Amino acid sequence: MGKVAVAASVVCTAAVCAAAVLVARQQMKGSGKWAKAEAILRELEDECWASTSKLRQVADAMAEEMHAGLASDGGSKLKMLISYIDKLPKGDENGVFYALDLGGTNFRVMRVQLGGKEGVINKESDQVSIPPHLMVGSSHELFDFIAAALAKFIAKEGEDFNLPHGRKRELGFTFSFPVRQLSLASGTLIKWTKGFFIEDAVGQDIVEELKKAMERVGLDMSVTALINDTVGTLARGKYNNPNVIAAVILGTGTNAAYVEKIHAIPKWQGPTPKSGETVINMEWGSFRSSHLPLTEYDQSLDSESLNPGEQIFEKIISGMYLGEIVRRVLYRMAKEASFFGDTIPPNLKIPFILRTPVVSAMHHDISPDLKVVGSKLNDILEVPDSSLEMRKTIVEICDIVASRGARLAAAGIVGILKKLGRDPVKEGEKQQRSVIALDGGLFEHYTKFRNCLESALKELLGEAADNIVVELSNDGSGIGAALLAASHSQYLQVQES
Ligand code: GLC
């Protein structure tokens, strides 16, 4: 488990980043197209720069919006959605449970065998990529596709997984989009994010849609819990470490969830659960504030997106968008500074052609001649003859864009700590140890992004950051969903009563 104390010797400080920028810049030629490219680069750097004081303002604004979103529906851009999860797994769950995980370009079905104190004894899963036309088609088609994959998975099962007579298979359904929950196992879709846009599903009860599709393929399973991936990650994290108080996803999209006291939720309706707590899915991707450092590239990306004016925090932080921001900067350089020569490489005009894993690979290139950058430019943009100066400039753009995202994500985490009164700067000596479970490819695989996030947390929290731990919590959207199905199992309730 990649456990990282924030206070550890993380060296990617703002000063180091700035020095790298300076060196690259000195190596650039001072005339003609380079002068124009340099001007565009400097402007980008200035506009993206999130100073410590700006990050503090973002953290304060996040904490304020959290209060407002809890007070009333529509009280804030932050939805602060109630999950109705009141029993996070304790680590003694037993039995076989299933998870369905829908939230990005891939869809997964999983079976998890829990062995009480022994933890997860076995897990098996199938992954299917979602054909792009289903991401913008009809609800019926998407759910039929999901139910068919689930039925296929179950059909392959051996006798080992036969359940006692009268007992149904139980499923945790991770649906990683904003859902207003009506109960633990029902909820209506508020809107799509991350490039999905299936109009007839908005406002529908997602679990009902799934159940109808399961019926169509003759599958008889119970949907025990409908959850967000952040909620699954929180459950998964807490299963391993009781000090986990919040979870953050940094992947295709970005979002956070945390444990909140019922009495701190003015908009809470219904009986108070025994624990007096529930998990809140913040939908922090929709956060926006005048303190966010936004650029013309962000504005055009947003206005040309499927959801203009929405998910602004997500659009400057998450994996779906970082590559596209870099592409937009390069496009302007190509147009106004003839950065790639007299013509604009045709592929550079294609939205989303630069994926974030490519940005990460270029950003981490440590070869003297930036070989990786050269080959990506050749393979993706069909630019065969890039100079070293061009490559250095591109690495710098990646650094500016990724650092802004990482630093803002850190500010978001500090906002949650503030809301929970766990802001160590304030608490001084008495602070509790707080663990934040993180998941998502951006955090897991983009090392510079992760280092930058950790150093920004240290920058914001100072010495007291020793008690804030950021921990990779893998596969919350799969295992976490199965764990929540287990901790809320209908058969458990029968046994308990
Ligand atoms: C988007 C979704 C949110 C999800 C996040 C990470 O922001 O709206 O529900 O948690 O992506 O997958």
Short mmCIF file of C-alpha atoms and ligand atoms in Angstrom, two decimals:
data_model
loop_
_atom_site.label_atom_id
_atom_site.label_comp_id
_atom_site.label_asym_id
_atom_site.label_seq_id
_atom_site.Cartn_x
_atom_site.Cartn_y
_atom_site.Cartn_z
CA MET A 1 0.00 0.00 0.00
CA GLY A 2 1.59 3.30 -1.04
CA LYS A 3 1.37 5.12 2.22
CA VAL A 4 2.86 8.57 2.23
CA ALA A 5 3.20 10.83 5.22
CA VAL A 6 2.81 14.32 3.92
CA ALA A 7 5.58 15.49 6.17
CA ALA A 8 8.04 13.11 4.54
CA SER A 9 10.88 14.55 2.57
CA VAL A 10 9.00 15.67 -0.47
CA VAL A 11 11.27 17.91 -2.47
CA CYS A 12 8.98 19.13 -5.25
CA THR A 13 8.57 22.52 -3.65
CA ALA A 14 7.42 25.59 -5.46
CA ALA A 15 11.02 26.85 -5.47
CA VAL A 16 12.33 23.72 -7.18
CA CYS A 17 9.56 23.88 -9.81
CA ALA A 18 10.37 27.55 -10.45
CA ALA A 19 14.10 26.82 -10.85
CA ALA A 20 13.37 24.17 -13.47
CA VAL A 21 11.23 26.65 -15.34
CA LEU A 22 14.05 29.21 -15.31
CA VAL A 23 16.65 26.80 -16.63
CA ALA A 24 14.41 25.72 -19.48
CA ARG A 25 13.63 29.30 -20.33
CA GLN A 26 17.31 30.34 -20.41
CA GLN A 27 17.91 27.62 -22.92
CA MET A 28 15.31 28.97 -25.26
CA LYS A 29 16.43 31.15 -28.08
CA GLY A 30 15.53 34.78 -27.68
CA SER A 31 14.26 35.71 -31.10
CA GLY A 32 11.36 35.44 -33.53
CA LYS A 33 8.97 32.57 -32.95
CA TRP A 34 10.71 31.70 -29.72
CA ALA A 35 10.07 35.16 -28.30
CA LYS A 36 6.37 34.80 -29.07
CA ALA A 37 6.27 31.23 -27.73
CA GLU A 38 8.10 32.44 -24.64
CA ALA A 39 5.50 35.17 -24.14
CA ILE A 40 2.65 32.67 -24.37
CA LEU A 41 4.44 30.37 -21.94
CA ARG A 42 5.08 33.16 -19.43
CA GLU A 43 1.46 34.25 -19.63
CA LEU A 44 0.32 30.67 -19.00
CA GLU A 45 2.64 30.38 -16.05
CA ASP A 46 1.43 33.62 -14.51
CA GLU A 47 -2.22 32.83 -15.00
CA CYS A 48 -1.96 29.27 -13.68
CA TRP A 49 0.16 30.11 -10.67
CA ALA A 50 -1.64 29.21 -7.47
CA SER A 51 0.39 30.90 -4.73
CA THR A 52 0.18 29.73 -1.11
CA SER A 53 -2.14 32.58 -0.25
CA LYS A 54 -4.39 31.80 -3.22
CA LEU A 55 -4.52 28.16 -2.13
CA ARG A 56 -5.54 29.25 1.36
CA GLN A 57 -8.36 31.31 -0.14
CA VAL A 58 -9.47 28.29 -2.17
CA ALA A 59 -9.40 26.10 0.97
CA ASP A 60 -11.46 28.66 2.90
CA ALA A 61 -13.95 28.97 0.05
CA MET A 62 -14.25 25.16 -0.14
CA ALA A 63 -15.01 24.96 3.60
CA GLU A 64 -17.60 27.75 3.30
CA GLU A 65 -19.29 26.11 0.32
CA MET A 66 -19.42 22.82 2.22
CA HIS A 67 -21.40 24.50 4.99
CA ALA A 68 -23.71 26.16 2.46
CA GLY A 69 -24.29 22.93 0.52
CA LEU A 70 -25.15 21.04 3.73
CA ALA A 71 -27.58 23.74 4.82
CA SER A 72 -29.92 23.45 1.84
CA ASP A 73 -30.22 21.80 -1.55
CA GLY A 74 -29.01 24.28 -4.13
CA GLY A 75 -27.36 26.38 -1.40
CA SER A 76 -24.00 25.98 -3.08
CA LYS A 77 -22.33 24.80 -6.25
CA LEU A 78 -21.16 21.90 -4.06
CA LYS A 79 -24.03 19.42 -4.00
CA MET A 80 -23.02 17.77 -0.69
CA LEU A 81 -25.09 14.68 -1.45
CA ILE A 82 -26.24 12.46 1.40
CA SER A 83 -25.28 8.81 0.88
CA TYR A 84 -27.43 7.18 3.58
CA ILE A 85 -24.41 5.04 4.40
CA ASP A 86 -24.47 4.70 8.16
CA LYS A 87 -22.45 1.51 8.64
CA LEU A 88 -18.99 1.72 7.22
CA PRO A 89 -17.35 -1.72 7.09
CA LYS A 90 -15.61 -2.68 10.33
CA GLY A 91 -13.37 -5.41 9.02
CA ASP A 92 -15.36 -8.43 10.18
CA GLU A 93 -17.66 -8.76 7.13
CA ASN A 94 -18.18 -12.23 5.77
CA GLY A 95 -19.50 -13.78 2.57
CA VAL A 96 -19.59 -13.26 -1.18
CA PHE A 97 -20.73 -9.89 -2.52
CA TYR A 98 -20.81 -8.30 -5.93
CA ALA A 99 -19.90 -4.89 -7.32
CA LEU A 100 -20.83 -3.10 -10.50
CA ASP A 101 -18.61 -0.18 -11.28
CA LEU A 102 -19.66 2.44 -13.83
CA GLY A 103 -17.99 5.80 -13.92
CA GLY A 104 -15.65 6.17 -16.85
CA THR A 105 -14.79 4.63 -20.15
CA ASN A 106 -14.54 1.19 -18.57
CA PHE A 107 -17.20 -0.74 -16.78
CA ARG A 108 -16.45 -3.54 -14.30
CA VAL A 109 -18.25 -6.42 -12.68
CA MET A 110 -16.63 -7.91 -9.60
CA ARG A 111 -17.15 -10.70 -7.11
CA VAL A 112 -15.47 -10.30 -3.72
CA GLN A 113 -15.18 -12.95 -1.07
CA LEU A 114 -14.82 -11.55 2.43
CA GLY A 115 -13.43 -13.75 5.17
CA GLY A 116 -14.15 -11.81 8.36
CA LYS A 117 -10.90 -10.80 10.08
CA GLU A 118 -8.94 -12.35 7.21
CA GLY A 119 -10.17 -9.55 4.96
CA VAL A 120 -10.62 -9.93 1.22
CA ILE A 121 -9.88 -13.59 0.50
CA ASN A 122 -10.64 -13.59 -3.17
CA LYS A 123 -11.78 -11.26 -5.90
CA GLU A 124 -12.50 -11.76 -9.54
CA SER A 125 -13.59 -9.25 -12.09
CA ASP A 126 -14.39 -8.63 -15.73
CA GLN A 127 -13.72 -5.31 -17.38
CA VAL A 128 -15.47 -4.13 -20.49
CA SER A 129 -14.84 -0.85 -22.27
CA ILE A 130 -17.99 1.12 -22.96
CA PRO A 131 -18.52 1.75 -26.66
CA PRO A 132 -18.47 5.56 -27.14
CA HIS A 133 -21.94 5.59 -28.73
CA LEU A 134 -23.42 4.22 -25.50
CA MET A 135 -22.02 7.17 -23.53
CA VAL A 136 -24.29 9.52 -25.44
CA GLY A 137 -27.12 7.16 -26.45
CA SER A 138 -30.21 6.08 -24.52
CA SER A 139 -30.58 4.93 -20.94
CA HIS A 140 -32.16 1.66 -22.06
CA GLU A 141 -29.16 0.77 -24.24
CA LEU A 142 -26.58 1.60 -21.58
CA PHE A 143 -28.32 -0.39 -18.84
CA ASP A 144 -28.94 -3.34 -21.17
CA PHE A 145 -25.22 -3.38 -21.88
CA ILE A 146 -24.42 -3.36 -18.16
CA ALA A 147 -26.95 -6.07 -17.30
CA ALA A 148 -25.69 -8.27 -20.13
CA ALA A 149 -22.11 -8.01 -18.84
CA LEU A 150 -23.29 -8.84 -15.34
CA ALA A 151 -25.33 -11.84 -16.56
CA LYS A 152 -22.33 -13.14 -18.51
CA PHE A 153 -20.13 -12.86 -15.43
CA ILE A 154 -22.62 -14.72 -13.24
CA ALA A 155 -23.15 -17.41 -15.89
CA LYS A 156 -19.44 -18.27 -15.71
CA GLU A 157 -19.60 -18.88 -11.96
CA GLY A 158 -18.85 -22.34 -10.67
CA GLU A 159 -20.81 -24.18 -7.99
CA ASP A 160 -18.55 -22.71 -5.28
CA PHE A 161 -20.66 -19.60 -5.35
CA ASN A 162 -24.09 -21.15 -4.99
CA LEU A 163 -25.94 -19.28 -2.27
CA PRO A 164 -28.11 -20.91 0.42
CA HIS A 165 -31.70 -21.47 -0.74
CA GLY A 166 -33.80 -18.30 -0.71
CA ARG A 167 -30.84 -15.97 -0.57
CA LYS A 168 -30.15 -13.61 -3.45
CA ARG A 169 -26.82 -12.36 -4.62
CA GLU A 170 -26.21 -8.86 -3.23
CA LEU A 171 -24.72 -6.05 -5.22
CA GLY A 172 -23.06 -2.73 -4.46
CA PHE A 173 -23.58 -0.46 -7.48
CA THR A 174 -20.93 2.21 -7.91
CA PHE A 175 -22.34 4.84 -10.19
CA SER A 176 -19.82 7.68 -10.24
CA PHE A 177 -21.97 10.60 -11.28
CA PRO A 178 -23.99 13.08 -9.21
CA VAL A 179 -27.01 11.24 -7.79
CA ARG A 180 -29.55 12.57 -5.32
CA GLN A 181 -30.11 9.55 -3.12
CA LEU A 182 -33.60 8.76 -1.96
CA SER A 183 -32.37 5.96 0.26
CA LEU A 184 -29.32 3.73 0.52
CA ALA A 185 -30.37 1.79 -2.58
CA SER A 186 -32.17 4.31 -4.76
CA GLY A 187 -31.40 7.69 -6.23
CA THR A 188 -32.01 9.94 -9.20
CA LEU A 189 -29.34 11.14 -11.58
CA ILE A 190 -28.84 14.91 -11.30
CA LYS A 191 -26.65 15.36 -14.37
CA TRP A 192 -23.92 13.61 -16.33
CA THR A 193 -20.24 14.47 -16.11
CA LYS A 194 -16.99 13.21 -17.68
CA GLY A 195 -18.19 13.08 -21.29
CA PHE A 196 -21.37 11.03 -20.70
CA PHE A 197 -24.60 12.58 -21.91
CA ILE A 198 -27.63 10.34 -21.95
CA GLU A 199 -30.49 12.75 -21.72
CA ASP A 200 -33.33 10.37 -20.90
CA ALA A 201 -31.50 9.05 -17.82
CA VAL A 202 -31.40 12.45 -16.08
CA GLY A 203 -33.98 12.57 -13.29
CA GLN A 204 -34.46 8.77 -13.41
CA ASP A 205 -33.93 6.40 -10.50
CA ILE A 206 -30.69 4.72 -11.51
CA VAL A 207 -31.33 1.57 -9.50
CA GLU A 208 -34.77 1.17 -11.07
CA GLU A 209 -33.16 1.45 -14.51
CA LEU A 210 -30.65 -1.24 -13.57
CA LYS A 211 -33.32 -3.51 -12.08
CA LYS A 212 -35.47 -3.26 -15.22
CA ALA A 213 -32.47 -4.16 -17.39
CA MET A 214 -31.60 -7.08 -15.07
CA GLU A 215 -35.16 -8.34 -15.41
CA ARG A 216 -34.88 -8.15 -19.20
CA VAL A 217 -31.88 -10.52 -19.07
CA GLY A 218 -33.50 -12.73 -16.40
CA LEU A 219 -31.08 -11.85 -13.61
CA ASP A 220 -32.35 -11.95 -10.04
CA MET A 221 -30.02 -10.01 -7.73
CA SER A 222 -30.54 -7.50 -4.91
CA VAL A 223 -29.09 -4.04 -5.26
CA THR A 224 -28.12 -3.42 -1.65
CA ALA A 225 -26.33 -0.10 -2.00
CA LEU A 226 -26.01 2.61 -4.64
CA ILE A 227 -22.78 4.48 -4.09
CA ASN A 228 -20.38 6.99 -5.56
CA ASP A 229 -16.74 5.96 -6.17
CA THR A 230 -15.57 8.40 -3.47
CA VAL A 231 -17.89 6.70 -0.97
CA GLY A 232 -16.53 3.28 -1.98
CA THR A 233 -12.99 4.57 -1.58
CA LEU A 234 -13.82 5.88 1.87
CA ALA A 235 -15.27 2.48 2.84
CA ARG A 236 -12.28 0.65 1.38
CA GLY A 237 -9.88 3.01 3.15
CA LYS A 238 -11.61 2.72 6.52
CA TYR A 239 -11.71 -1.07 6.22
CA ASN A 240 -7.90 -0.99 6.26
CA ASN A 241 -7.39 1.98 8.53
CA PRO A 242 -9.94 3.33 11.05
CA ASN A 243 -8.33 6.78 10.96
CA VAL A 244 -9.58 7.43 7.43
CA ILE A 245 -11.90 10.46 7.53
CA ALA A 246 -12.23 11.35 3.87
CA ALA A 247 -11.60 10.03 0.38
CA VAL A 248 -10.58 11.81 -2.79
CA ILE A 249 -10.67 10.55 -6.38
CA LEU A 250 -8.13 11.96 -8.79
CA GLY A 251 -8.77 10.09 -12.00
CA THR A 252 -10.80 10.82 -15.13
CA GLY A 253 -12.90 13.04 -12.86
CA THR A 254 -12.28 14.39 -9.39
CA ASN A 255 -14.42 14.34 -6.28
CA ALA A 256 -14.33 13.84 -2.51
CA ALA A 257 -16.43 12.25 0.24
CA TYR A 258 -16.12 12.41 4.01
CA VAL A 259 -17.84 11.33 7.21
CA GLU A 260 -20.22 13.97 8.58
CA LYS A 261 -22.23 14.15 11.81
CA ILE A 262 -25.98 14.15 11.20
CA HIS A 263 -26.46 17.17 13.49
CA ALA A 264 -24.15 19.16 11.20
CA ILE A 265 -26.47 18.58 8.21
CA PRO A 266 -29.38 21.04 8.46
CA LYS A 267 -30.96 19.57 5.32
CA TRP A 268 -30.98 16.01 6.80
CA GLN A 269 -34.42 14.45 6.80
CA GLY A 270 -35.43 11.16 8.36
CA PRO A 271 -34.44 9.25 11.45
CA THR A 272 -30.99 9.66 12.94
CA PRO A 273 -28.95 6.50 12.36
CA LYS A 274 -27.42 4.82 15.44
CA SER A 275 -23.96 6.00 14.47
CA GLY A 276 -25.19 9.62 14.27
CA GLU A 277 -23.09 9.93 11.09
CA THR A 278 -23.33 9.47 7.37
CA VAL A 279 -21.05 9.87 4.41
CA ILE A 280 -21.36 12.96 2.23
CA ASN A 281 -20.49 12.84 -1.46
CA MET A 282 -19.36 16.42 -2.03
CA GLU A 283 -19.26 16.42 -5.84
CA TRP A 284 -16.37 18.83 -5.45
CA GLY A 285 -15.76 18.76 -9.19
CA SER A 286 -18.52 21.34 -9.48
CA PHE A 287 -16.80 23.73 -7.06
CA ARG A 288 -15.99 27.15 -8.45
CA SER A 289 -14.68 30.31 -6.90
CA SER A 290 -13.29 33.63 -7.99
CA HIS A 291 -10.01 32.49 -6.41
CA LEU A 292 -9.46 29.74 -8.97
CA PRO A 293 -6.69 30.63 -11.42
CA LEU A 294 -8.46 30.26 -14.76
CA THR A 295 -7.06 30.88 -18.23
CA GLU A 296 -8.41 31.45 -21.71
CA TYR A 297 -7.71 27.75 -22.42
CA ASP A 298 -9.96 26.70 -19.54
CA GLN A 299 -12.65 29.06 -20.76
CA SER A 300 -12.67 27.72 -24.30
CA LEU A 301 -12.45 24.11 -23.11
CA ASP A 302 -15.44 24.72 -20.87
CA SER A 303 -17.58 26.53 -23.41
CA GLU A 304 -17.00 23.81 -26.02
CA SER A 305 -17.69 20.98 -23.56
CA LEU A 306 -20.87 18.90 -23.17
CA ASN A 307 -21.52 20.65 -19.84
CA PRO A 308 -20.54 24.33 -20.21
CA GLY A 309 -20.37 26.32 -16.98
CA GLU A 310 -20.26 23.14 -14.92
CA GLN A 311 -17.57 21.06 -13.21
CA ILE A 312 -15.04 23.89 -13.32
CA PHE A 313 -12.83 22.50 -10.52
CA GLU A 314 -12.84 19.13 -12.31
CA LYS A 315 -11.97 20.74 -15.64
CA ILE A 316 -8.75 22.24 -14.27
CA ILE A 317 -7.65 19.28 -12.14
CA SER A 318 -8.70 15.91 -13.48
CA GLY A 319 -7.27 13.41 -15.92
CA MET A 320 -9.96 13.86 -18.50
CA TYR A 321 -8.92 17.46 -19.08
CA LEU A 322 -5.20 18.03 -18.33
CA GLY A 323 -4.09 16.73 -21.74
CA GLU A 324 -6.72 18.80 -23.49
CA ILE A 325 -5.54 21.99 -21.76
CA VAL A 326 -1.96 21.26 -22.90
CA ARG A 327 -3.25 20.69 -26.45
CA ARG A 328 -5.00 24.05 -26.42
CA VAL A 329 -1.83 25.84 -25.31
CA LEU A 330 0.19 24.10 -28.03
CA TYR A 331 -2.44 24.94 -30.60
CA ARG A 332 -2.17 28.63 -29.78
CA MET A 333 1.62 28.42 -29.94
CA ALA A 334 1.40 26.70 -33.30
CA LYS A 335 -0.97 29.35 -34.60
CA GLU A 336 0.58 32.50 -33.18
CA ALA A 337 4.24 31.56 -32.82
CA SER A 338 4.64 29.01 -35.64
CA PHE A 339 5.86 26.72 -32.91
CA PHE A 340 5.80 23.65 -35.14
CA GLY A 341 6.87 25.48 -38.31
CA ASP A 342 4.82 27.12 -41.02
CA THR A 343 1.81 24.85 -40.74
CA ILE A 344 -0.23 23.71 -37.79
CA PRO A 345 0.03 19.92 -37.40
CA PRO A 346 -3.47 18.73 -38.44
CA ASN A 347 -3.75 16.33 -35.49
CA LEU A 348 -3.24 19.20 -33.07
CA LYS A 349 -6.68 20.43 -34.10
CA ILE A 350 -8.36 17.27 -32.79
CA PRO A 351 -9.89 17.82 -29.34
CA PHE A 352 -8.73 15.37 -26.66
CA ILE A 353 -6.04 13.86 -28.88
CA LEU A 354 -3.47 14.48 -26.14
CA ARG A 355 -4.43 12.22 -23.25
CA THR A 356 -3.22 12.83 -19.72
CA PRO A 357 -1.09 9.61 -19.63
CA VAL A 358 0.84 11.10 -22.56
CA VAL A 359 1.28 14.38 -20.67
CA SER A 360 2.54 12.37 -17.71
CA ALA A 361 4.99 10.39 -19.85
CA MET A 362 6.39 13.61 -21.38
CA HIS A 363 6.55 15.34 -17.99
CA HIS A 364 8.57 12.45 -16.51
CA ASP A 365 11.01 12.24 -19.40
CA ILE A 366 14.51 12.47 -17.90
CA SER A 367 16.52 11.53 -20.99
CA PRO A 368 19.02 14.26 -22.00
CA ASP A 369 17.41 14.74 -25.41
CA LEU A 370 13.83 14.28 -24.13
CA LYS A 371 13.41 11.21 -26.28
CA VAL A 372 9.96 10.36 -24.93
CA VAL A 373 8.64 13.83 -25.76
CA GLY A 374 10.08 13.50 -29.26
CA SER A 375 8.44 10.16 -29.88
CA LYS A 376 5.05 11.28 -28.54
CA LEU A 377 5.17 14.33 -30.80
CA ASN A 378 5.97 12.06 -33.70
CA ASP A 379 3.38 9.39 -32.90
CA ILE A 380 0.47 11.61 -31.89
CA LEU A 381 0.94 14.94 -33.60
CA GLU A 382 2.95 13.58 -36.53
CA VAL A 383 5.73 16.08 -35.87
CA PRO A 384 8.84 14.04 -36.79
CA ASP A 385 11.57 16.60 -36.27
CA SER A 386 11.09 18.43 -32.96
CA SER A 387 14.04 20.35 -31.59
CA LEU A 388 15.25 20.06 -28.00
CA GLU A 389 13.98 23.58 -27.31
CA MET A 390 10.51 22.63 -28.47
CA ARG A 391 10.54 19.53 -26.30
CA LYS A 392 11.67 21.50 -23.24
CA THR A 393 8.89 24.00 -23.75
CA ILE A 394 6.36 21.19 -23.91
CA VAL A 395 7.64 19.64 -20.68
CA GLU A 396 7.29 23.05 -19.10
CA ILE A 397 3.68 23.39 -20.23
CA CYS A 398 2.92 19.96 -18.76
CA ASP A 399 4.55 21.06 -15.51
CA ILE A 400 2.57 24.29 -15.26
CA VAL A 401 -0.78 22.64 -16.02
CA ALA A 402 -0.26 19.59 -13.78
CA SER A 403 1.15 21.63 -10.88
CA ARG A 404 -1.87 23.91 -10.89
CA GLY A 405 -4.20 20.89 -10.72
CA ALA A 406 -2.21 19.18 -7.97
CA ARG A 407 -1.96 22.32 -5.84
CA LEU A 408 -5.68 23.02 -6.16
CA ALA A 409 -6.52 19.43 -5.18
CA ALA A 410 -4.36 19.93 -2.07
CA ALA A 411 -6.28 23.13 -1.27
CA GLY A 412 -9.53 21.16 -1.58
CA ILE A 413 -8.28 18.62 0.96
CA VAL A 414 -7.32 21.40 3.36
CA GLY A 415 -10.84 22.80 2.91
CA ILE A 416 -12.29 19.48 4.12
CA LEU A 417 -9.91 19.44 7.10
CA LYS A 418 -11.03 22.95 7.98
CA LYS A 419 -14.70 22.01 7.76
CA LEU A 420 -14.08 19.05 10.05
CA GLY A 421 -12.15 21.17 12.54
CA ARG A 422 -9.07 19.11 11.80
CA ASP A 423 -7.11 22.00 10.44
CA PRO A 424 -3.84 21.32 12.23
CA VAL A 425 -2.65 24.88 11.88
CA LYS A 426 -5.48 25.89 14.17
CA GLU A 427 -5.47 22.86 16.42
CA GLY A 428 -1.81 23.08 17.31
CA GLU A 429 -0.77 20.41 19.80
CA LYS A 430 -4.09 18.64 20.24
CA GLN A 431 -4.57 17.48 16.69
CA GLN A 432 -5.87 14.02 15.82
CA ARG A 433 -4.29 11.85 13.18
CA SER A 434 -6.31 12.16 9.97
CA VAL A 435 -5.97 9.86 7.00
CA ILE A 436 -7.24 10.77 3.55
CA ALA A 437 -7.78 7.79 1.23
CA LEU A 438 -6.91 8.59 -2.37
CA ASP A 439 -7.63 6.69 -5.54
CA GLY A 440 -7.57 7.28 -9.28
CA GLY A 441 -4.99 6.99 -12.02
CA LEU A 442 -3.85 10.59 -11.77
CA PHE A 443 -2.79 10.10 -8.16
CA GLU A 444 -1.57 6.56 -8.60
CA HIS A 445 0.43 6.85 -11.80
CA TYR A 446 1.33 10.52 -12.29
CA THR A 447 4.20 10.75 -9.80
CA LYS A 448 4.97 14.43 -10.31
CA PHE A 449 1.32 15.32 -9.83
CA ARG A 450 1.23 13.31 -6.62
CA ASN A 451 4.51 14.79 -5.31
CA CYS A 452 3.31 18.27 -6.07
CA LEU A 453 0.02 17.64 -4.23
CA GLU A 454 1.88 16.33 -1.20
CA SER A 455 4.31 19.23 -1.09
CA ALA A 456 1.46 21.73 -1.45
CA LEU A 457 -0.28 20.10 1.50
CA LYS A 458 2.91 20.49 3.52
CA GLU A 459 3.20 24.08 2.38
CA LEU A 460 -0.35 24.79 3.56
CA LEU A 461 -0.27 22.82 6.78
CA GLY A 462 3.30 23.50 7.88
CA GLU A 463 5.04 21.35 10.49
CA ALA A 464 1.71 20.16 11.82
CA ALA A 465 1.21 18.22 8.57
CA ASP A 466 2.88 15.27 10.31
CA ASN A 467 -0.55 14.16 11.43
CA ILE A 468 -2.19 14.30 8.03
CA VAL A 469 -1.56 11.19 5.99
CA VAL A 470 -2.45 10.71 2.36
CA GLU A 471 -2.88 7.03 1.58
CA LEU A 472 -3.48 5.24 -1.70
CA SER A 473 -6.64 3.19 -1.32
CA ASN A 474 -6.86 1.00 -4.35
CA ASP A 475 -10.07 -0.07 -5.95
CA GLY A 476 -12.59 1.58 -3.70
CA SER A 477 -15.11 1.63 -6.52
CA GLY A 478 -14.98 -2.18 -6.78
CA ILE A 479 -14.04 -3.65 -3.41
CA GLY A 480 -15.52 -0.68 -1.54
CA ALA A 481 -18.92 -1.29 -3.17
CA ALA A 482 -18.85 -4.98 -2.23
CA LEU A 483 -17.83 -4.04 1.35
CA LEU A 484 -20.77 -1.65 1.63
CA ALA A 485 -23.14 -4.29 0.27
CA ALA A 486 -21.78 -6.55 3.02
CA SER A 487 -22.07 -4.02 5.86
CA HIS A 488 -25.65 -3.18 4.80
CA SER A 489 -26.67 -6.72 3.81
CA GLN A 490 -30.39 -7.39 4.15
CA TYR A 491 -29.59 -10.83 5.60
CA LEU A 492 -27.42 -9.22 8.27
CA GLN A 493 -30.44 -7.19 9.39
CA VAL A 494 -32.48 -10.38 9.69
CA GLN A 495 -29.73 -12.00 11.75
CA GLU A 496 -29.40 -8.94 14.00
CA SER A 497 -33.11 -8.54 14.73
C1 GLC B 1 -17.18 13.15 -11.54
C2 GLC B 1 -18.50 12.63 -10.99
C3 GLC B 1 -18.36 12.17 -9.56
C4 GLC B 1 -17.22 11.19 -9.44
C5 GLC B 1 -15.93 11.80 -9.99
C6 GLC B 1 -14.75 10.84 -9.93
O1 GLC B 1 -16.85 14.31 -10.84
O2 GLC B 1 -19.50 13.63 -11.10
O3 GLC B 1 -19.55 11.59 -9.10
O4 GLC B 1 -17.04 10.84 -8.10
O5 GLC B 1 -16.15 12.18 -11.33
O6 GLC B 1 -15.01 9.67 -10.65
#
